[in-house]
PDB file of C-alpha atoms in Angstrom:
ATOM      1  CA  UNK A 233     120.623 111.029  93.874  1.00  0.00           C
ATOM      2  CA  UNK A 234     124.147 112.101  94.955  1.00  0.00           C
ATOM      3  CA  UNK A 235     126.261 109.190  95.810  1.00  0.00           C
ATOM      4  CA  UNK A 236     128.021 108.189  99.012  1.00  0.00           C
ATOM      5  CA  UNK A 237     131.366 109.322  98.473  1.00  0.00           C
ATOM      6  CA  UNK A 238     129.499 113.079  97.342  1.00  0.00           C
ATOM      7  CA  UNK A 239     127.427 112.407 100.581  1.00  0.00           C
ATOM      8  CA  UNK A 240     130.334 111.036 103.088  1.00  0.00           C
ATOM      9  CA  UNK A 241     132.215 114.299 101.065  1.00  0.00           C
ATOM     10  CA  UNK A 242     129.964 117.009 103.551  1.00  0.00           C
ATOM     11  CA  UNK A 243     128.582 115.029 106.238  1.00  0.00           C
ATOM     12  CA  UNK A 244     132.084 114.863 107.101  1.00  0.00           C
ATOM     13  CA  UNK A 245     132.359 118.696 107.616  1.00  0.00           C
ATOM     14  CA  UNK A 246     129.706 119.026 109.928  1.00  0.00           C
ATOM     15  CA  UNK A 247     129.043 119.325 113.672  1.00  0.00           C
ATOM     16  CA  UNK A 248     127.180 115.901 115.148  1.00  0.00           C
ATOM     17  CA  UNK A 249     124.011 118.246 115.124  1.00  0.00           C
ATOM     18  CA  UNK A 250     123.932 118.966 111.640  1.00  0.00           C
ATOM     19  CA  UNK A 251     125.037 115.085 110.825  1.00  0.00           C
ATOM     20  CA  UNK A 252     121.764 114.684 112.580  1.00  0.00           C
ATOM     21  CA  UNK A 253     119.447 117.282 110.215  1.00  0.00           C
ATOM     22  CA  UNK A 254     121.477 116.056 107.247  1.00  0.00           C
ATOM     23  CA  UNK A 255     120.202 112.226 107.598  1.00  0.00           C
ATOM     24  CA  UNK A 256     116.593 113.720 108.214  1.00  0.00           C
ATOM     25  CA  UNK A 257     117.320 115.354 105.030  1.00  0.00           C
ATOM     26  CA  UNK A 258     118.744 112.510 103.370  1.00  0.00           C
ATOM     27  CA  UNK A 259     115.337 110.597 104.803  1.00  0.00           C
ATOM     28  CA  UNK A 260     113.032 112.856 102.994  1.00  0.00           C
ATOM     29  CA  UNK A 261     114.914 112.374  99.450  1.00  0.00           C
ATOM     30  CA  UNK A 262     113.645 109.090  99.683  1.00  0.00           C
ATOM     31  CA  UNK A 263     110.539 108.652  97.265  1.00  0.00           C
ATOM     32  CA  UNK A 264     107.083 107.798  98.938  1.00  0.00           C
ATOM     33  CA  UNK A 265     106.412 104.485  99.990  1.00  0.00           C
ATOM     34  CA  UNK A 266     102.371 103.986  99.325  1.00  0.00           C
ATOM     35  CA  UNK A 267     101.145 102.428 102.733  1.00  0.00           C
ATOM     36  CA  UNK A 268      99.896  99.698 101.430  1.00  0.00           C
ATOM     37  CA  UNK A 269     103.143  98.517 100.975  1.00  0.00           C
ATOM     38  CA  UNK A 270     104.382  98.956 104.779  1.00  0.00           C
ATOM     39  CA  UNK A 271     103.080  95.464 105.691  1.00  0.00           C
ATOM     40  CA  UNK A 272     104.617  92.798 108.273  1.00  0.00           C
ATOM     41  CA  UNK A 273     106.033  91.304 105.247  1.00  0.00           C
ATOM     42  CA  UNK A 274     108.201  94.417 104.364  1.00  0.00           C
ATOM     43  CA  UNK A 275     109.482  95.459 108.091  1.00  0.00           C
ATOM     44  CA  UNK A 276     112.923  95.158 109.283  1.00  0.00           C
ATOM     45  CA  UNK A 277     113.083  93.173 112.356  1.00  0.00           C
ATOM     46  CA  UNK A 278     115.269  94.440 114.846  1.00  0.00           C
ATOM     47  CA  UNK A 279     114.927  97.842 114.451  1.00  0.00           C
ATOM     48  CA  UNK A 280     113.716  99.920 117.151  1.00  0.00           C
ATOM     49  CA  UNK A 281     111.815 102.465 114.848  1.00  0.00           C
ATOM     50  CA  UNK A 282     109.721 100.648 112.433  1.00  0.00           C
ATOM     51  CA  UNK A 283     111.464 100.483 108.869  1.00  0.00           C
ATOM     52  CA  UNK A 284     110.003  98.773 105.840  1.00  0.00           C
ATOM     53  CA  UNK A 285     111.424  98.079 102.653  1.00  0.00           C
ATOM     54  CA  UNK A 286     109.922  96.675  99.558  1.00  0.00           C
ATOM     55  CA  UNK A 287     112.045  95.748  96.372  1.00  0.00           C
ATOM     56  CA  UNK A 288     110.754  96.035  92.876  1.00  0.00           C
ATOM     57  CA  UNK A 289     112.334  94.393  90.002  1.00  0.00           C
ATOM     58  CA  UNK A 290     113.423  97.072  87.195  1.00  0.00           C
ATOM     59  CA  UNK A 291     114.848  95.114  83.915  1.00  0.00           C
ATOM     60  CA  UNK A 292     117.711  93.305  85.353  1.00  0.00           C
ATOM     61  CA  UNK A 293     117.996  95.538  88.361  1.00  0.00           C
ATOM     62  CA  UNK A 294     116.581  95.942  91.789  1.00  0.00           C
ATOM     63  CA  UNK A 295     114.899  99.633  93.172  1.00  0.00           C
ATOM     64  CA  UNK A 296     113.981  99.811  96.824  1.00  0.00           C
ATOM     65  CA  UNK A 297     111.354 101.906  98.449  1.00  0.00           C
ATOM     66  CA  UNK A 298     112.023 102.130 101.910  1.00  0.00           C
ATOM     67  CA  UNK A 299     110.285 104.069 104.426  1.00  0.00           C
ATOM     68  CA  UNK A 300     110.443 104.595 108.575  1.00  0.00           C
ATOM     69  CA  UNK A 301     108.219 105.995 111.362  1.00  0.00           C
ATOM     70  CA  UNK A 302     111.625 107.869 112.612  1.00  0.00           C
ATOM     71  CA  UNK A 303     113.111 110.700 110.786  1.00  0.00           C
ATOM     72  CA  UNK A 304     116.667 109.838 111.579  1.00  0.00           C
ATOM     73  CA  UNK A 305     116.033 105.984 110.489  1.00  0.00           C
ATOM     74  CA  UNK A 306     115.139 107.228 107.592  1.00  0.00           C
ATOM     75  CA  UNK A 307     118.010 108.707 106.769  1.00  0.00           C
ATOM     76  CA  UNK A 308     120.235 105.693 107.953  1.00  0.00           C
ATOM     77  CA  UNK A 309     117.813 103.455 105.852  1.00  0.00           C
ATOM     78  CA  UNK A 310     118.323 105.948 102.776  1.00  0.00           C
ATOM     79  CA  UNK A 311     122.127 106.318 103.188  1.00  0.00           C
ATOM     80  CA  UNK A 312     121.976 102.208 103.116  1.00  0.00           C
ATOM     81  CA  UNK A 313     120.006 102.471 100.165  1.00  0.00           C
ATOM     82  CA  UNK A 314     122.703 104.726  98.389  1.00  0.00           C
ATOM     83  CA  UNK A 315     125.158 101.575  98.080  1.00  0.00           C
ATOM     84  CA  UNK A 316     122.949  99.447  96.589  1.00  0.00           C
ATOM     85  CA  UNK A 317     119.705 101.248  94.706  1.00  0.00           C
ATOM     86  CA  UNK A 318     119.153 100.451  91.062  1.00  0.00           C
ATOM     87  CA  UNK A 319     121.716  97.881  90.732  1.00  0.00           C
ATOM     88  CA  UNK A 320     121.766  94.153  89.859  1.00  0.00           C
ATOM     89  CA  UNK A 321     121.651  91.424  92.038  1.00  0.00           C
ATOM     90  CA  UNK A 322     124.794  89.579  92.142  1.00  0.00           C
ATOM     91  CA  UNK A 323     126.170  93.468  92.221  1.00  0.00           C
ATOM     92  CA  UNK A 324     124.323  94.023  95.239  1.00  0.00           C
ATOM     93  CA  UNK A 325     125.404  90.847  96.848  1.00  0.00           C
ATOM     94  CA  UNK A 326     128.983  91.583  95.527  1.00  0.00           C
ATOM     95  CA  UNK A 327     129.035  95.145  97.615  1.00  0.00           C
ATOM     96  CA  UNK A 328     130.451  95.204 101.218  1.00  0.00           C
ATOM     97  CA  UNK A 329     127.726  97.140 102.447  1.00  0.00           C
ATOM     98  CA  UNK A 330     129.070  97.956 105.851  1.00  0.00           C
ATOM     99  CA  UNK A 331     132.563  98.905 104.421  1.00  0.00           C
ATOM    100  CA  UNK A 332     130.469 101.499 102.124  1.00  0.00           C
ATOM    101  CA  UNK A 333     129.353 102.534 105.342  1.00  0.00           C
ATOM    102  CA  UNK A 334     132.135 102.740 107.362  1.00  0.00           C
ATOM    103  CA  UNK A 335     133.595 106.135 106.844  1.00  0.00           C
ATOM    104  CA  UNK A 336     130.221 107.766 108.169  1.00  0.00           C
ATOM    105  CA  UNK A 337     131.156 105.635 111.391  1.00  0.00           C
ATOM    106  CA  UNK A 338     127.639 105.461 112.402  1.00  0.00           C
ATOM    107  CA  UNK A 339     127.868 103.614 115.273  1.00  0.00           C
ATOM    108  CA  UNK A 340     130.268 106.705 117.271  1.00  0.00           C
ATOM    109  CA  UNK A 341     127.605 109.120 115.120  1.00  0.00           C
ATOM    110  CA  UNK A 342     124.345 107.664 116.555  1.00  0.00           C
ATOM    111  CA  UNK A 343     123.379 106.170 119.702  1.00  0.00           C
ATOM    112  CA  UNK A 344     122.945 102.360 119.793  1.00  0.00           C
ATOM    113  CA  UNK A 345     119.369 102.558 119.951  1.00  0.00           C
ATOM    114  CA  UNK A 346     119.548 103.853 116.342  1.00  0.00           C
ATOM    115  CA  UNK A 347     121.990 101.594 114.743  1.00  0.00           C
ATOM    116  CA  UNK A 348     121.313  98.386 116.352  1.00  0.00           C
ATOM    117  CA  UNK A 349     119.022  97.854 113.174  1.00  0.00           C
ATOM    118  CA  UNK A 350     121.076  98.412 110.112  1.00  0.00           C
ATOM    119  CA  UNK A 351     122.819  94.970 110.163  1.00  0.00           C
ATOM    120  CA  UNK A 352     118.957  93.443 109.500  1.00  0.00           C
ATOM    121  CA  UNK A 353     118.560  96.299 107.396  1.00  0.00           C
ATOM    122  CA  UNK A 354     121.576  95.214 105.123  1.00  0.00           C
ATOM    123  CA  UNK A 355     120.180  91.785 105.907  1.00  0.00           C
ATOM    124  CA  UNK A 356     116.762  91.951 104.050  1.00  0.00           C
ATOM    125  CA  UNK A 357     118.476  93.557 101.322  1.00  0.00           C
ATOM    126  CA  UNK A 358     121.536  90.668 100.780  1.00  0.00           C
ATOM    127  CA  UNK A 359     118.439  87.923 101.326  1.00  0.00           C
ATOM    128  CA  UNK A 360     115.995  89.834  98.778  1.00  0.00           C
ATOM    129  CA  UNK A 361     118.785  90.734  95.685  1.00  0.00           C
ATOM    130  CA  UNK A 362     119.811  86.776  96.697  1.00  0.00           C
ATOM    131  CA  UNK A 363     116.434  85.275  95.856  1.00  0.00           C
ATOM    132  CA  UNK A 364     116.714  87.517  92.347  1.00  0.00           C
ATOM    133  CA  UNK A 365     120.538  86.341  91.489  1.00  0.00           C
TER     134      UNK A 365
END
């Protein structure tokens, strides 16, 4: 998976349309979620799309599998998932996750409908790679 610097590298090239189609894009690199794993237990709260994400422990890492009911909050929860995926705990707690996000300045990208969830996003991930640290 390309990184965000590689990603932030094109998406800022484009026209807001095709920042649009690139986040649905980025949405369907994620890898499948089985349903049985999109419980109440794994759902963001605060999102208005429904987003759920389950961590697995790998070794001494943590892997996400995330998944939404919205294309484009798939892609935000996938370009989220970029700072953090298949790294340790106290790294994970260690990373400024809305700094690494910054540059893609979301919130002047999207409308507030579709960002008002990625601070509970980030949320569930700090709480989850805390309870591992």
């Amino acid at each position: 998976m390309a990184s965000l610097t590689d990603i932030h590298d094109e998406y800022d090239f484009l026209e807001p349309d095709d920042r649009y189609r690139m986040l649905i894009d980025l949405g369907r690199t994620l890898e499948p979620m089985p349903d049985a794993l999109k419980t109440d237990a794994t759902l963001v709260r605060g999102c208005s799309a429904s987003v759920w994400v389950y961590p697995q422990r790998r070794d001494s890492t943590l892997h996400f599998l995330a998944d939404s009911n919205a294309a484009i909050t798939k892609g935000i929860i996938a370009l989220v998932l970029l700072a953090v995926q298949d790294q340790a705990p106290a790294a994970i707690l260690a990373t400024d996750i809305p700094t690494a996000l910054a540059p893609f300045d979301l919130g002047n990208q999207l409308s507030s409908n579709r960002t008002q969830g990625i601070p509970n996003m980030i949320a569930l991930i700090r709480e989850t790679a805390a309870r591992y640290a």
